[in-house]
Amino acid sequence: MENVNKTPIWFMRQAGRYLPEYRRIRAQNKTFLNLCLNPDLSAKISLQPIERFDLDFIILFSDILVIPFALGQNVSFKKNHGPILSPISSIKELKYKNLQANINKISNIFETLSILNSKKKDKKLIGFCGGPFTVLNYMIEGGTSIDHRKIKNFVSQEKKKAFELIKILTEISIEYLKRQVDSGADYLQIFESWAGLLEKEEYENFIIKPNQEISLELKKYSDKIKIIHFPRGSKDKYSLFIENVFCDVISLDLNFPEEIIGQVKKKEIAIQGNLDPIVLLEGGRKLEEKVLEVLDKFKKNNHIFNLSHGILPDTKIINVEKLIQIVRNYDSTK
Ligand code: 1CP
């Protein structure tokens, strides 16, 4: 059957452990960071989900934690455990010289983007970085955290140091993203995955302001680049976010305020999202129902179909295929 629906689709973490072809490459490359810094392999992994599913967007295969690495922090990834960083508590512990010298440590990533740019055909290429606060979270916590106690204390008790580090992270992110634009990125996604940890002035200072600065600088740099913001967990502050931060696309998790749907339409911002990755993992009838629910909910908006967070490693390929088929066959005019 011919595709009826034009809603573009991709998945956060579309390249990764749920794909056997990824696991094969990963098994032979024990050091995850080396994989991120290997242009041929990174480009190959980025294209795996496109070759398998014909998705509309290619996202660079890399990680948000290449930035702490570029700043001289020790970063490693332990199998089935996640990232491990030697935690820092101030700027002095970083080998921060000048932006270009630091970014040059990860310049292989620009080569990956250039390869992808030469192969992208009609697909759009997404570059990305972590939001400054989210990256700071990992730098201070030293890895995955359950209660985020250290970062919460840090921003409330060590404000001056927190501001200093956020400033550096914002500057390096801007420079890093500009180089991604130069290398062929059509879209940039800013993963502010831990935005939901902050409230009030802290949300203003550490989420809104840095994200706004990133948007403004990138828009000044290129009139073609499209920016996707993902301030995950912002809840009722999603509205405040889009009022204050320039977005071409806003990526929604499961708990956004309903008024967002009309608010973004007025501002001509597209919506990205927002199927629960657990629904995709579980499959069955519920998957069919929920995919249609998402399509119906956003059919009057410019909509990019995606999940509310990254695809889970145990997700079955047949569920992914099913989801895509439903999206491609959906008729939004009905
Ligand atoms: O063992 C492995 O193979 C590593 C697993 C893995 C993968 C495949 C990690 C470790 N990172 C990635 C790739 C990755 N990470 C991409 C690639 C592009 C894609 O296909 O989407 C992207 C965009 C990311 C972004 C990322 N990394 C975020 C933001 C998105 C989110 O999930 O909120 C975060 C928070 C990270 C940190 C990170 N890196 C890896 C893990 C397991 C984590 C999460 C740690 C945690 O639980 O807090």
PDB file of N, CA, C and O in Angstrom, residues 65 67 75 92-93 115 165 189 200 219 228 251 274 291 299 301 317:
ATOM      1  N   LEU A  65      28.062  13.020  26.242  1.00  0.00           N
ATOM      2  CA  LEU A  65      29.195  13.105  27.180  1.00  0.00           C
ATOM      3  C   LEU A  65      30.545  13.252  26.483  1.00  0.00           C
ATOM      4  O   LEU A  65      31.588  13.232  27.149  1.00  0.00           O
ATOM      5  N   ILE A  67      31.345  16.006  25.402  1.00  0.00           N
ATOM      6  CA  ILE A  67      31.730  17.370  25.818  1.00  0.00           C
ATOM      7  C   ILE A  67      32.557  17.357  27.119  1.00  0.00           C
ATOM      8  O   ILE A  67      33.648  17.936  27.137  1.00  0.00           O
ATOM      9  N   VAL A  75      35.978  10.103  31.093  1.00  0.00           N
ATOM     10  CA  VAL A  75      34.635   9.576  30.781  1.00  0.00           C
ATOM     11  C   VAL A  75      34.783   8.161  30.246  1.00  0.00           C
ATOM     12  O   VAL A  75      35.585   7.923  29.342  1.00  0.00           O
ATOM     13  N   LYS A  92      38.233  24.335  38.026  1.00  0.00           N
ATOM     14  CA  LYS A  92      39.698  24.160  38.114  1.00  0.00           C
ATOM     15  C   LYS A  92      40.116  22.737  37.775  1.00  0.00           C
ATOM     16  O   LYS A  92      41.243  22.490  37.363  1.00  0.00           O
ATOM     17  N   GLU A  93      39.199  21.794  37.974  1.00  0.00           N
ATOM     18  CA  GLU A  93      39.548  20.405  37.709  1.00  0.00           C
ATOM     19  C   GLU A  93      39.482  20.045  36.224  1.00  0.00           C
ATOM     20  O   GLU A  93      39.758  18.913  35.843  1.00  0.00           O
ATOM     21  N   ILE A 115      30.601  12.610   6.341  1.00  0.00           N
ATOM     22  CA  ILE A 115      30.296  11.353   5.622  1.00  0.00           C
ATOM     23  C   ILE A 115      28.777  11.213   5.480  1.00  0.00           C
ATOM     24  O   ILE A 115      28.253  10.943   4.403  1.00  0.00           O
ATOM     25  N   LEU A 165      30.499  26.991  35.503  1.00  0.00           N
ATOM     26  CA  LEU A 165      30.516  25.776  34.679  1.00  0.00           C
ATOM     27  C   LEU A 165      29.442  25.820  33.593  1.00  0.00           C
ATOM     28  O   LEU A 165      29.683  25.407  32.457  1.00  0.00           O
ATOM     29  N   GLN A 189      19.462  18.911  17.754  1.00  0.00           N
ATOM     30  CA  GLN A 189      18.604  18.682  18.919  1.00  0.00           C
ATOM     31  C   GLN A 189      19.408  18.917  20.193  1.00  0.00           C
ATOM     32  O   GLN A 189      20.524  18.402  20.347  1.00  0.00           O
ATOM     33  N   LYS A 200      11.544  27.176  39.408  1.00  0.00           N
ATOM     34  CA  LYS A 200      11.651  28.640  39.608  1.00  0.00           C
ATOM     35  C   LYS A 200      12.933  29.270  39.052  1.00  0.00           C
ATOM     36  O   LYS A 200      13.251  29.069  37.905  1.00  0.00           O
ATOM     37  N   LYS A 219      21.003  30.473  15.434  1.00  0.00           N
ATOM     38  CA  LYS A 219      20.153  31.114  14.419  1.00  0.00           C
ATOM     39  C   LYS A 219      20.894  32.274  13.769  1.00  0.00           C
ATOM     40  O   LYS A 219      20.721  32.554  12.585  1.00  0.00           O
ATOM     41  N   ILE A 228      15.721  21.751  17.447  1.00  0.00           N
ATOM     42  CA  ILE A 228      14.764  20.957  18.225  1.00  0.00           C
ATOM     43  C   ILE A 228      15.179  21.049  19.688  1.00  0.00           C
ATOM     44  O   ILE A 228      16.314  20.698  20.033  1.00  0.00           O
ATOM     45  N   SER A 251      10.225  18.981  21.444  1.00  0.00           N
ATOM     46  CA  SER A 251      10.066  17.553  21.656  1.00  0.00           C
ATOM     47  C   SER A 251       9.341  17.353  22.983  1.00  0.00           C
ATOM     48  O   SER A 251       9.782  17.863  24.013  1.00  0.00           O
ATOM     49  N   ASN A 274       5.058  11.663  20.721  1.00  0.00           N
ATOM     50  CA  ASN A 274       5.500  11.480  22.077  1.00  0.00           C
ATOM     51  C   ASN A 274       5.020  10.126  22.606  1.00  0.00           C
ATOM     52  O   ASN A 274       4.501  10.023  23.702  1.00  0.00           O
ATOM     53  N   VAL A 291      -0.430   4.559  19.195  1.00  0.00           N
ATOM     54  CA  VAL A 291       0.171   5.245  18.046  1.00  0.00           C
ATOM     55  C   VAL A 291      -0.893   6.115  17.371  1.00  0.00           C
ATOM     56  O   VAL A 291      -0.652   7.289  17.052  1.00  0.00           O
ATOM     57  N   LYS A 299      -2.674  15.977  14.936  1.00  0.00           N
ATOM     58  CA  LYS A 299      -2.885  16.025  13.478  1.00  0.00           C
ATOM     59  C   LYS A 299      -3.104  17.436  12.938  1.00  0.00           C
ATOM     60  O   LYS A 299      -2.900  17.686  11.760  1.00  0.00           O
ATOM     61  N   ASN A 301      -1.304  19.935  14.030  1.00  0.00           N
ATOM     62  CA  ASN A 301       0.005  20.588  14.169  1.00  0.00           C
ATOM     63  C   ASN A 301       0.963  20.076  13.099  1.00  0.00           C
ATOM     64  O   ASN A 301       0.726  19.044  12.483  1.00  0.00           O
ATOM     65  N   ILE A 317      12.208  -5.660  17.166  1.00  0.00           N
ATOM     66  CA  ILE A 317      12.179  -5.061  15.828  1.00  0.00           C
ATOM     67  C   ILE A 317      10.757  -5.091  15.251  1.00  0.00           C
ATOM     68  O   ILE A 317      10.322  -4.132  14.630  1.00  0.00           O
TER      69      ILE A 317
END
